[in-house]
mmCIF file of C-alpha atoms in Angstrom:
data_model
loop_
_atom_site.group_PDB
_atom_site.id
_atom_site.type_symbol
_atom_site.label_atom_id
_atom_site.label_comp_id
_atom_site.label_asym_id
_atom_site.label_seq_id
_atom_site.Cartn_x
_atom_site.Cartn_y
_atom_site.Cartn_z
ATOM 1 C CA MET A 1386 200.633 66.741 68.419
ATOM 2 C CA THR A 1387 197.796 65.048 66.626
ATOM 3 C CA SER A 1388 195.298 65.733 63.873
ATOM 4 C CA GLN A 1389 191.957 64.811 62.350
ATOM 5 C CA PRO A 1390 191.041 61.178 61.581
ATOM 6 C CA ALA A 1391 189.126 60.191 58.475
ATOM 7 C CA ALA A 1392 185.349 60.526 58.846
ATOM 8 C CA GLU A 1393 182.371 61.372 56.701
ATOM 9 C CA ALA A 1394 180.452 64.647 56.790
ATOM 10 C CA GLY A 1395 177.308 64.563 58.912
ATOM 11 C CA PRO A 1396 173.950 63.662 57.395
ATOM 12 C CA ASP A 1397 172.573 67.134 58.059
ATOM 13 C CA ARG A 1398 174.994 68.523 55.481
ATOM 14 C CA ARG A 1399 174.579 65.668 53.002
ATOM 15 C CA SER A 1400 170.836 66.223 52.919
ATOM 16 C CA LEU A 1401 171.434 69.635 51.365
ATOM 17 C CA LEU A 1402 173.216 68.399 48.233
ATOM 18 C CA ARG A 1403 172.287 69.714 44.821
ATOM 19 C CA THR A 1404 174.107 70.751 41.669
ATOM 20 C CA ALA A 1405 172.983 74.325 41.066
ATOM 21 C CA ALA A 1406 175.428 76.573 39.213
ATOM 22 C CA LEU A 1407 176.442 79.990 40.480
ATOM 23 C CA ALA A 1408 175.180 82.927 38.424
ATOM 24 C CA THR A 1409 177.613 85.790 37.945
ATOM 25 C CA GLY A 1410 177.330 88.358 40.741
ATOM 26 C CA ALA A 1411 174.412 86.525 42.383
ATOM 27 C CA LEU A 1412 174.252 84.919 45.799
ATOM 28 C CA ALA A 1413 172.913 81.629 44.453
ATOM 29 C CA LEU A 1414 175.205 79.137 46.190
ATOM 30 C CA PRO A 1415 175.590 75.618 44.814
ATOM 31 C CA VAL A 1416 175.743 72.636 47.116
ATOM 32 C CA THR A 1417 178.625 70.663 45.775
ATOM 33 C CA ALA A 1418 178.339 66.874 45.790
ATOM 34 C CA ALA A 1419 176.597 64.147 43.876
ATOM 35 C CA THR A 1420 173.141 63.144 45.030
ATOM 36 C CA ALA A 1421 172.081 59.754 46.278
ATOM 37 C CA ALA A 1422 170.764 59.053 42.775
ATOM 38 C CA THR A 1423 174.339 58.402 41.666
ATOM 39 C CA ALA A 1424 174.789 55.567 44.161
ATOM 40 C CA GLY A 1425 176.505 52.631 42.526
ATOM 41 C CA ALA A 1426 178.127 54.783 39.831
ATOM 42 C CA ALA A 1427 181.874 54.831 39.358
ATOM 43 C CA GLU A 1428 183.855 57.106 41.663
ATOM 44 C CA PRO A 1429 184.476 60.551 40.124
ATOM 45 C CA PRO A 1430 188.070 61.509 39.334
ATOM 46 C CA PRO A 1431 189.801 63.148 42.312
ATOM 47 C CA ALA A 1432 189.590 66.659 40.854
ATOM 48 C CA ALA A 1433 185.794 66.288 40.654
ATOM 49 C CA ARG A 1434 185.373 65.522 44.373
ATOM 50 C CA ARG A 1435 182.970 68.079 45.799
ATOM 51 C CA ILE A 1436 182.373 68.762 49.473
ATOM 52 C CA PRO A 1437 179.007 70.381 50.320
ATOM 53 C CA PHE A 1438 179.112 74.082 51.077
ATOM 54 C CA LEU A 1439 175.626 74.717 52.461
ATOM 55 C CA GLY A 1440 174.603 73.526 55.916
ATOM 56 C CA PRO A 1441 174.315 74.549 59.572
ATOM 57 C CA HIS A 1442 178.095 74.236 60.032
ATOM 58 C CA GLN A 1443 180.977 75.244 57.800
ATOM 59 C CA ALA A 1444 182.859 72.501 56.009
ATOM 60 C CA GLY A 1445 186.486 72.026 57.003
ATOM 61 C CA VAL A 1446 185.840 71.363 60.684
ATOM 62 C CA THR A 1447 184.619 67.763 60.808
ATOM 63 C CA THR A 1448 185.575 67.166 57.162
ATOM 64 C CA PRO A 1449 188.369 64.570 56.867
ATOM 65 C CA ALA A 1450 191.606 66.482 56.448
ATOM 66 C CA GLN A 1451 192.546 66.954 52.792
ATOM 67 C CA PRO A 1452 196.197 66.523 51.721
ATOM 68 C CA PHE A 1453 196.978 70.254 51.390
ATOM 69 C CA ALA A 1454 196.082 73.390 53.327
ATOM 70 C CA THR A 1455 196.940 77.006 53.899
ATOM 71 C CA PHE A 1456 196.083 78.910 57.068
ATOM 72 C CA VAL A 1457 195.790 82.658 56.661
ATOM 73 C CA ALA A 1458 195.063 85.502 59.068
ATOM 74 C CA CYS A 1459 193.990 88.859 57.655
ATOM 75 C CA ASN A 1460 193.423 92.400 58.782
ATOM 76 C CA VAL A 1461 189.981 93.566 57.654
ATOM 77 C CA GLN A 1462 190.222 96.825 55.691
ATOM 78 C CA ALA A 1463 186.471 97.432 55.199
ATOM 79 C CA ALA A 1464 185.730 101.120 55.733
ATOM 80 C CA ASP A 1465 182.493 100.654 57.686
ATOM 81 C CA ARG A 1466 179.839 98.128 58.669
ATOM 82 C CA ALA A 1467 178.183 98.206 55.242
ATOM 83 C CA ALA A 1468 181.525 97.480 53.587
ATOM 84 C CA LEU A 1469 182.123 94.622 56.043
ATOM 85 C CA GLU A 1470 178.773 93.117 55.073
ATOM 86 C CA GLN A 1471 179.676 93.387 51.403
ATOM 87 C CA LEU A 1472 183.014 91.693 52.101
ATOM 88 C CA LEU A 1473 181.328 88.747 53.843
ATOM 89 C CA ARG A 1474 178.743 88.445 51.080
ATOM 90 C CA THR A 1475 181.529 88.382 48.496
ATOM 91 C CA LEU A 1476 183.478 85.735 50.400
ATOM 92 C CA THR A 1477 180.331 83.617 50.596
ATOM 93 C CA ARG A 1478 179.653 83.943 46.892
ATOM 94 C CA ARG A 1479 183.217 83.134 45.863
ATOM 95 C CA ILE A 1480 183.565 80.186 48.257
ATOM 96 C CA GLY A 1481 180.281 78.792 46.931
ATOM 97 C CA TYR A 1482 181.605 78.952 43.382
ATOM 98 C CA LEU A 1483 185.108 77.661 44.165
ATOM 99 C CA THR A 1484 183.918 74.639 46.146
ATOM 100 C CA ALA A 1485 181.476 73.715 43.354
ATOM 101 C CA GLY A 1486 183.998 74.128 40.545
ATOM 102 C CA GLY A 1487 183.205 74.902 36.935
ATOM 103 C CA PRO A 1488 183.968 77.672 34.462
ATOM 104 C CA PRO A 1489 184.768 81.018 36.125
ATOM 105 C CA PRO A 1490 181.756 83.366 36.077
ATOM 106 C CA ASP A 1491 184.182 86.036 34.866
ATOM 107 C CA PRO A 1492 187.274 84.525 33.175
ATOM 108 C CA ALA A 1493 188.990 87.921 33.285
ATOM 109 C CA GLY A 1494 188.715 87.792 37.081
ATOM 110 C CA ASP A 1495 190.443 84.409 37.402
ATOM 111 C CA SER A 1496 194.177 83.765 37.693
ATOM 112 C CA GLY A 1497 193.898 80.978 35.103
ATOM 113 C CA MET A 1498 196.342 78.775 37.009
ATOM 114 C CA LEU A 1499 193.852 75.860 37.009
ATOM 115 C CA GLY A 1500 192.837 76.260 33.379
ATOM 116 C CA PRO A 1501 189.451 77.214 31.911
ATOM 117 C CA LEU A 1502 187.484 74.768 34.102
ATOM 118 C CA VAL A 1503 188.130 75.156 37.817
ATOM 119 C CA PRO A 1504 188.009 71.755 39.598
ATOM 120 C CA ALA A 1505 186.165 71.338 42.895
ATOM 121 C CA ASP A 1506 189.086 69.148 44.025
ATOM 122 C CA GLY A 1507 187.787 68.518 47.540
ATOM 123 C CA LEU A 1508 188.081 72.212 48.383
ATOM 124 C CA THR A 1509 186.818 73.651 51.662
ATOM 125 C CA VAL A 1510 187.223 77.202 52.954
ATOM 126 C CA THR A 1511 186.497 77.782 56.646
ATOM 127 C CA VAL A 1512 186.114 81.405 57.735
ATOM 128 C CA GLY A 1513 186.735 82.558 61.287
ATOM 129 C CA VAL A 1514 186.740 85.904 63.070
ATOM 130 C CA GLY A 1515 189.214 87.122 65.666
ATOM 131 C CA ALA A 1516 188.626 89.134 68.820
ATOM 132 C CA SER A 1517 190.061 92.257 67.176
ATOM 133 C CA LEU A 1518 187.137 92.409 64.709
ATOM 134 C CA PHE A 1519 184.908 93.311 67.656
ATOM 135 C CA ASP A 1520 186.606 96.617 68.436
ATOM 136 C CA GLN A 1521 184.960 99.988 67.811
ATOM 137 C CA ARG A 1522 185.279 99.958 63.992
ATOM 138 C CA TYR A 1523 182.056 98.108 63.144
ATOM 139 C CA GLY A 1524 179.949 98.424 66.289
ATOM 140 C CA LEU A 1525 180.139 94.681 66.984
ATOM 141 C CA ALA A 1526 181.367 94.703 70.593
ATOM 142 C CA ALA A 1527 178.044 93.505 72.022
ATOM 143 C CA ALA A 1528 177.939 90.615 69.540
ATOM 144 C CA ARG A 1529 181.377 89.199 70.351
ATOM 145 C CA PRO A 1530 181.370 85.476 71.164
ATOM 146 C CA VAL A 1531 181.613 85.279 74.936
ATOM 147 C CA ARG A 1532 184.742 83.119 75.011
ATOM 148 C CA LEU A 1533 186.633 84.781 72.148
ATOM 149 C CA THR A 1534 189.852 86.490 73.227
ATOM 150 C CA ALA A 1535 193.274 87.116 71.767
ATOM 151 C CA MET A 1536 195.541 84.078 72.166
ATOM 152 C CA ARG A 1537 197.416 84.358 75.446
ATOM 153 C CA ALA A 1538 201.078 83.524 75.939
ATOM 154 C CA PHE A 1539 202.075 80.099 77.254
ATOM 155 C CA PRO A 1540 205.381 78.928 78.754
ATOM 156 C CA GLY A 1541 207.855 78.193 75.961
ATOM 157 C CA ASP A 1542 206.182 80.435 73.368
ATOM 158 C CA ARG A 1543 208.527 82.365 71.097
ATOM 159 C CA MET A 1544 206.016 84.265 69.027
ATOM 160 C CA GLN A 1545 207.389 86.044 65.960
ATOM 161 C CA ASP A 1546 206.416 89.604 65.120
ATOM 162 C CA GLY A 1547 203.438 89.720 62.781
ATOM 163 C CA ALA A 1548 202.746 85.977 63.104
ATOM 164 C CA THR A 1549 199.857 86.068 65.586
ATOM 165 C CA HIS A 1550 196.192 87.065 65.854
ATOM 166 C CA GLY A 1551 194.129 88.702 63.092
ATOM 167 C CA ASP A 1552 190.636 90.038 62.358
ATOM 168 C CA LEU A 1553 189.670 87.130 60.104
ATOM 169 C CA SER A 1554 191.048 83.644 59.429
ATOM 170 C CA LEU A 1555 190.839 81.504 56.307
ATOM 171 C CA GLN A 1556 191.509 77.783 56.498
ATOM 172 C CA ILE A 1557 191.719 76.610 52.868
ATOM 173 C CA CYS A 1558 192.085 72.860 52.255
ATOM 174 C CA ALA A 1559 191.962 70.775 49.069
ATOM 175 C CA ASP A 1560 193.199 67.625 47.377
ATOM 176 C CA SER A 1561 195.868 69.540 45.394
ATOM 177 C CA ARG A 1562 198.251 72.287 46.390
ATOM 178 C CA ASP A 1563 197.510 74.451 43.351
ATOM 179 C CA THR A 1564 193.773 74.372 44.132
ATOM 180 C CA VAL A 1565 194.517 75.801 47.585
ATOM 181 C CA LEU A 1566 196.648 78.599 46.149
ATOM 182 C CA HIS A 1567 194.103 79.364 43.416
ATOM 183 C CA ALA A 1568 191.350 79.746 46.029
ATOM 184 C CA LEU A 1569 193.467 82.072 48.153
ATOM 185 C CA ARG A 1570 194.299 84.291 45.184
ATOM 186 C CA ASP A 1571 190.655 84.369 44.111
ATOM 187 C CA LEU A 1572 189.387 85.390 47.543
ATOM 188 C CA LEU A 1573 191.988 88.135 47.933
ATOM 189 C CA LEU A 1574 191.284 89.484 44.435
ATOM 190 C CA HIS A 1575 187.520 89.576 44.811
ATOM 191 C CA SER A 1576 187.623 91.040 48.321
ATOM 192 C CA ALA A 1577 188.528 94.298 46.519
ATOM 193 C CA GLY A 1578 191.080 95.359 49.094
ATOM 194 C CA GLY A 1579 188.863 94.429 52.042
ATOM 195 C CA LEU A 1580 191.435 91.913 53.314
ATOM 196 C CA GLN A 1581 195.121 92.470 54.005
ATOM 197 C CA LEU A 1582 197.304 89.446 54.665
ATOM 198 C CA ARG A 1583 198.721 89.434 58.188
ATOM 199 C CA TRP A 1584 200.363 85.999 58.197
ATOM 200 C CA ARG A 1585 200.128 82.769 56.221
ATOM 201 C CA ILE A 1586 201.501 79.244 56.476
ATOM 202 C CA ASP A 1587 201.061 76.235 54.179
ATOM 203 C CA GLY A 1588 200.585 72.674 55.400
ATOM 204 C CA PHE A 1589 200.439 69.134 54.092
ATOM 205 C CA GLN A 1590 199.334 65.718 55.286
ATOM 206 C CA ASN A 1591 201.706 62.749 55.106
ATOM 207 C CA ALA A 1592 200.484 59.518 53.571
ATOM 208 C CA SER A 1593 199.362 56.717 55.867
ATOM 209 C CA ARG A 1594 202.388 54.422 56.234
ATOM 210 C CA PRO A 1595 201.857 51.523 56.264
ATOM 211 C CA ASP A 1596 198.231 52.069 57.268
ATOM 212 C CA GLY A 1597 196.050 53.793 59.853
ATOM 213 C CA ALA A 1598 196.652 57.385 60.946
ATOM 214 C CA GLN A 1599 199.080 59.653 59.096
ATOM 215 C CA ARG A 1600 202.503 60.384 60.567
ATOM 216 C CA ASN A 1601 203.761 63.771 61.689
ATOM 217 C CA LEU A 1602 207.314 64.967 61.034
ATOM 218 C CA MET A 1603 208.468 63.418 64.309
ATOM 219 C CA GLY A 1604 207.616 60.077 62.732
ATOM 220 C CA PHE A 1605 204.727 59.266 65.078
ATOM 221 C CA LYS A 1606 201.156 58.520 64.044
ATOM 222 C CA ASP A 1607 198.864 61.494 64.407
ATOM 223 C CA GLY A 1608 195.162 61.855 65.176
ATOM 224 C CA ILE A 1609 194.537 58.530 66.861
ATOM 225 C CA ALA A 1610 192.573 59.778 69.887
ATOM 226 C CA ASN A 1611 190.305 62.360 68.237
ATOM 227 C CA PRO A 1612 186.594 62.478 69.112
ATOM 228 C CA ASP A 1613 184.283 60.666 66.700
ATOM 229 C CA THR A 1614 183.319 63.203 64.029
ATOM 230 C CA GLY A 1615 180.586 60.831 62.844
ATOM 231 C CA SER A 1616 178.765 61.199 66.165
ATOM 232 C CA ASP A 1617 176.410 64.194 66.252
ATOM 233 C CA ARG A 1618 176.136 63.779 70.009
ATOM 234 C CA GLU A 1619 179.915 63.918 70.436
ATOM 235 C CA MET A 1620 180.270 66.944 68.170
ATOM 236 C CA ASP A 1621 177.411 68.775 69.913
ATOM 237 C CA ARG A 1622 179.086 68.101 73.266
ATOM 238 C CA LEU A 1623 182.635 69.074 72.330
ATOM 239 C CA VAL A 1624 182.788 71.091 69.093
ATOM 240 C CA TRP A 1625 179.682 73.039 68.083
ATOM 241 C CA VAL A 1626 178.297 75.996 69.991
ATOM 242 C CA GLY A 1627 174.675 75.197 70.809
ATOM 243 C CA PRO A 1628 171.632 77.031 72.133
ATOM 244 C CA GLY A 1629 171.656 77.671 75.856
ATOM 245 C CA SER A 1630 175.454 77.910 75.942
ATOM 246 C CA GLY A 1631 175.485 81.559 76.973
ATOM 247 C CA GLU A 1632 176.774 82.597 73.553
ATOM 248 C CA PRO A 1633 174.988 85.120 71.287
ATOM 249 C CA ALA A 1634 172.173 83.469 69.328
ATOM 250 C CA TRP A 1635 173.954 84.147 66.021
ATOM 251 C CA ALA A 1636 176.931 82.011 67.110
ATOM 252 C CA VAL A 1637 174.976 78.726 67.308
ATOM 253 C CA GLY A 1638 176.505 76.284 64.850
ATOM 254 C CA GLY A 1639 179.947 77.834 65.022
ATOM 255 C CA SER A 1640 183.076 76.616 66.804
ATOM 256 C CA TYR A 1641 186.177 78.059 68.428
ATOM 257 C CA GLN A 1642 189.326 77.585 66.355
ATOM 258 C CA VAL A 1643 192.852 77.531 67.769
ATOM 259 C CA ILE A 1644 195.839 77.736 65.413
ATOM 260 C CA ARG A 1645 199.388 77.227 66.687
ATOM 261 C CA VAL A 1646 202.493 77.133 64.489
ATOM 262 C CA ILE A 1647 204.813 74.794 66.405
ATOM 263 C CA ARG A 1648 208.349 74.500 65.133
ATOM 264 C CA MET A 1649 210.077 71.174 65.702
ATOM 265 C CA ARG A 1650 213.712 71.124 66.824
ATOM 266 C CA ALA A 1651 214.281 68.485 64.181
ATOM 267 C CA GLU A 1652 218.032 68.041 64.573
ATOM 268 C CA ALA A 1653 217.796 67.443 68.336
ATOM 269 C CA TRP A 1654 214.782 65.139 67.949
ATOM 270 C CA ASP A 1655 216.429 63.051 65.249
ATOM 271 C CA ALA A 1656 219.475 62.540 67.507
ATOM 272 C CA LEU A 1657 217.296 61.201 70.344
ATOM 273 C CA PRO A 1658 217.361 57.382 70.655
ATOM 274 C CA LEU A 1659 214.188 55.574 69.628
ATOM 275 C CA ALA A 1660 213.340 54.382 73.157
ATOM 276 C CA ALA A 1661 213.654 57.932 74.476
ATOM 277 C CA GLN A 1662 211.413 59.296 71.687
ATOM 278 C CA GLU A 1663 208.770 56.689 72.510
ATOM 279 C CA ALA A 1664 208.940 57.566 76.221
ATOM 280 C CA VAL A 1665 208.418 61.262 75.407
ATOM 281 C CA ILE A 1666 205.340 60.548 73.273
ATOM 282 C CA GLY A 1667 204.013 57.461 75.084
ATOM 283 C CA ARG A 1668 203.511 55.403 71.909
ATOM 284 C CA HIS A 1669 205.456 52.891 69.863
ATOM 285 C CA LYS A 1670 206.839 54.643 66.808
ATOM 286 C CA ASP A 1671 206.274 51.798 64.358
ATOM 287 C CA SER A 1672 202.679 50.795 65.171
ATOM 288 C CA GLY A 1673 201.331 53.890 66.937
ATOM 289 C CA ALA A 1674 200.148 51.705 69.814
ATOM 290 C CA PRO A 1675 200.438 53.081 73.359
ATOM 291 C CA LEU A 1676 203.521 51.670 75.074
ATOM 292 C CA GLY A 1677 202.758 48.106 76.042
ATOM 293 C CA GLY A 1678 200.000 47.849 73.427
ATOM 294 C CA ALA A 1679 199.827 46.180 70.030
ATOM 295 C CA ALA A 1680 197.667 48.447 67.834
ATOM 296 C CA GLU A 1681 197.242 52.200 67.421
ATOM 297 C CA THR A 1682 193.586 51.918 68.447
ATOM 298 C CA ASP A 1683 194.410 50.268 71.780
ATOM 299 C CA GLN A 1684 193.246 52.378 74.715
ATOM 300 C CA PRO A 1685 195.869 52.946 77.428
ATOM 301 C CA ASP A 1686 194.594 52.088 80.896
ATOM 302 C CA PHE A 1687 195.999 54.936 82.952
ATOM 303 C CA ALA A 1688 193.643 54.256 85.857
ATOM 304 C CA THR A 1689 195.373 50.973 86.713
ATOM 305 C CA THR A 1690 198.909 52.243 86.068
ATOM 306 C CA PRO A 1691 199.114 55.340 88.290
ATOM 307 C CA GLN A 1692 202.907 55.066 88.578
ATOM 308 C CA GLY A 1693 203.269 55.410 84.827
ATOM 309 C CA SER A 1694 204.207 51.961 83.609
ATOM 310 C CA PRO A 1695 204.469 51.250 80.740
ATOM 311 C CA VAL A 1696 203.485 54.828 79.733
ATOM 312 C CA PRO A 1697 205.621 57.328 81.715
ATOM 313 C CA PRO A 1698 203.696 59.800 83.919
ATOM 314 C CA ASP A 1699 205.004 62.761 81.894
ATOM 315 C CA ALA A 1700 204.450 61.217 78.436
ATOM 316 C CA HIS A 1701 202.619 63.466 75.979
ATOM 317 C CA ILE A 1702 199.587 61.205 75.512
ATOM 318 C CA ARG A 1703 199.141 60.742 79.259
ATOM 319 C CA LEU A 1704 199.243 64.463 80.070
ATOM 320 C CA ALA A 1705 197.200 65.592 77.055
ATOM 321 C CA ASN A 1706 194.393 63.124 77.713
ATOM 322 C CA PRO A 1707 194.529 61.404 81.129
ATOM 323 C CA ARG A 1708 191.337 59.550 80.183
ATOM 324 C CA ASN A 1709 189.582 60.248 83.452
ATOM 325 C CA ARG A 1710 186.272 61.863 84.406
ATOM 326 C CA GLU A 1711 187.868 65.260 84.968
ATOM 327 C CA SER A 1712 189.427 65.410 81.491
ATOM 328 C CA ALA A 1713 186.453 64.092 79.518
ATOM 329 C CA ASP A 1714 185.057 67.563 78.764
ATOM 330 C CA SER A 1715 188.431 69.000 77.749
ATOM 331 C CA ARG A 1716 188.847 66.875 74.632
ATOM 332 C CA ILE A 1717 189.466 68.818 71.419
ATOM 333 C CA LEU A 1718 188.991 68.042 67.729
ATOM 334 C CA ARG A 1719 192.451 68.284 66.198
ATOM 335 C CA ARG A 1720 192.859 69.048 62.492
ATOM 336 C CA GLY A 1721 196.574 69.648 62.164
ATOM 337 C CA TYR A 1722 199.015 69.683 59.257
ATOM 338 C CA ASN A 1723 202.763 69.367 58.843
ATOM 339 C CA TYR A 1724 204.727 72.311 57.500
ATOM 340 C CA ASP A 1725 208.173 72.797 55.966
ATOM 341 C CA ARG A 1726 209.538 76.302 55.368
ATOM 342 C CA GLY A 1727 213.082 75.320 54.380
ATOM 343 C CA ALA A 1728 215.935 76.622 56.536
ATOM 344 C CA ASP A 1729 216.293 79.538 58.915
ATOM 345 C CA ALA A 1730 219.079 82.142 58.893
ATOM 346 C CA THR A 1731 221.389 79.841 60.880
ATOM 347 C CA GLY A 1732 220.897 76.862 58.582
ATOM 348 C CA GLY A 1733 218.488 75.013 60.859
ATOM 349 C CA LEU A 1734 215.489 73.151 59.486
ATOM 350 C CA ASP A 1735 212.290 75.205 59.794
ATOM 351 C CA LEU A 1736 209.579 72.564 59.934
ATOM 352 C CA GLY A 1737 206.991 71.267 62.348
ATOM 353 C CA LEU A 1738 203.311 71.089 63.147
ATOM 354 C CA LEU A 1739 200.623 73.474 61.991
ATOM 355 C CA PHE A 1740 198.367 72.670 64.937
ATOM 356 C CA CYS A 1741 194.671 73.436 64.539
ATOM 357 C CA CYS A 1742 191.835 72.382 66.794
ATOM 358 C CA TYR A 1743 188.128 73.092 67.218
ATOM 359 C CA GLN A 1744 186.085 73.177 70.418
ATOM 360 C CA GLN A 1745 183.130 74.736 72.214
ATOM 361 C CA ASP A 1746 185.214 76.576 74.787
ATOM 362 C CA VAL A 1747 188.913 77.431 74.456
ATOM 363 C CA ALA A 1748 189.483 77.777 78.224
ATOM 364 C CA ARG A 1749 187.672 74.546 79.116
ATOM 365 C CA GLN A 1750 189.309 72.534 76.360
ATOM 366 C CA PHE A 1751 192.481 73.722 74.595
ATOM 367 C CA GLU A 1752 193.834 75.788 77.489
ATOM 368 C CA ALA A 1753 193.085 73.012 79.985
ATOM 369 C CA VAL A 1754 195.079 70.582 77.831
ATOM 370 C CA GLN A 1755 197.864 73.144 77.404
ATOM 371 C CA THR A 1756 198.064 73.617 81.177
ATOM 372 C CA ARG A 1757 198.440 69.871 81.728
ATOM 373 C CA LEU A 1758 201.258 69.811 79.145
ATOM 374 C CA ASP A 1759 203.233 72.594 80.840
ATOM 375 C CA GLY A 1760 206.773 71.331 81.427
ATOM 376 C CA GLU A 1761 206.373 68.070 79.492
ATOM 377 C CA PRO A 1762 209.573 66.546 78.024
ATOM 378 C CA LEU A 1763 208.273 67.122 74.497
ATOM 379 C CA ALA A 1764 208.598 70.882 75.056
ATOM 380 C CA ALA A 1765 212.383 70.551 74.757
ATOM 381 C CA PHE A 1766 211.896 69.654 71.102
ATOM 382 C CA THR A 1767 209.191 72.145 70.071
ATOM 383 C CA VAL A 1768 208.755 75.929 70.063
ATOM 384 C CA PRO A 1769 205.466 77.688 69.231
ATOM 385 C CA THR A 1770 206.115 80.670 66.945
ATOM 386 C CA GLY A 1771 202.680 81.956 65.836
ATOM 387 C CA GLY A 1772 198.934 81.470 65.572
ATOM 388 C CA GLY A 1773 195.779 82.795 67.144
ATOM 389 C CA TYR A 1774 192.268 82.206 68.450
ATOM 390 C CA PHE A 1775 189.310 82.607 66.089
ATOM 391 C CA PHE A 1776 185.608 81.816 66.007
ATOM 392 C CA ALA A 1777 184.586 79.739 62.978
ATOM 393 C CA LEU A 1778 181.305 81.247 61.806
ATOM 394 C CA PRO A 1779 178.115 79.162 61.549
ATOM 395 C CA GLY A 1780 177.437 77.671 58.131
ATOM 396 C CA VAL A 1781 175.496 79.104 55.194
ATOM 397 C CA ARG A 1782 172.097 77.411 55.306
ATOM 398 C CA ASP A 1783 170.602 78.314 51.914
ATOM 399 C CA GLU A 1784 170.937 80.567 48.876
ATOM 400 C CA GLU A 1785 169.622 83.583 50.794
ATOM 401 C CA ASP A 1786 172.096 83.190 53.642
ATOM 402 C CA TRP A 1787 175.713 84.396 53.835
ATOM 403 C CA LEU A 1788 178.628 84.045 56.217
ATOM 404 C CA GLY A 1789 178.217 86.352 59.216
ATOM 405 C CA ARG A 1790 174.633 87.312 58.412
ATOM 406 C CA GLY A 1791 173.488 86.716 61.990
ATOM 407 C CA LEU A 1792 176.501 88.572 63.373
ATOM 408 C CA LEU A 1793 175.683 91.724 61.424
ATOM 409 C CA ALA A 1794 171.909 91.488 61.872
ATOM 410 C CA GLY A 1795 171.978 93.047 65.335
#
């Protein structure tokens, strides 16, 4: 149950920075960060932080996780293929404006909840498509990403009605909660009825205490063993769909997204003694170090401890990532959030992990990890209740491009 470590966006995206403004109704998309010419200047206030929108990949995948997020799945209501294209063009235009910040092109079409000048506020919006979008409605069956399916059931799942799958996903992240909500409202308003909410869940990141990786609601540090998002080679091997992968040509630059809403049985977990919690996870709770280690960055040596000492053989970190040759290609890029939805009808705490990960191949990576975790002790304290599989579209490369352009070109 881990999430994204801090890392900088790749140089291919940074090279596209500029400060163009978005004209009303046009598809001129601003790239939203300061240029290298500002090097040495004072840091901008947090609300002015801009994350580039244009590039070969969408932001929000390798971007360091912002403090607040909402994950949304929608049913697409577009009447035909032309209407679907218009919907995707509109989403592109609005995301370009929202991530740049500035005065609304049409103040009457803005909720006003952020005032007359919309802050960029570290906003990213990552758009994905689900397997159901490739049914007969839009003639897209032949263009479906080869490995995109509906999320299958796993042992222990207790999926709630209406809380799974969807035609289109929106992962909206920012430095402030109200910026996330403002972006969601804007996108739904300007989609002109083309999107219908199917399910939604809000998430947040805990502060780093005392340092290092953030902690999840189980109290353990999260995101320690993620792949290096600063390594293009690592991302090309594990995250991004590349040429020659057997996928449709339009899908190059995209990534498979898995979302799982995993409720934590908080009362039972909190009653578990500390030593037992650490045995379940395989890490020390205070430092985040693997059992027997001193620092969270220490690498457990499973090869020389086949009997499971000091890390038990069924500990979460040992099953999820055995750190052997066979598991090397099943690593995933986790970008999870905590969630808290108050109490359920019986008075139990409804909180847990909003698990999100990105990869080249769901079967080779996420499902392989999930299979290794089948029956782990941690499963007694968690219950998956929703989510889905989606394909995060390739990025918008320039002002003439738009999300899904290659998909609809065929």
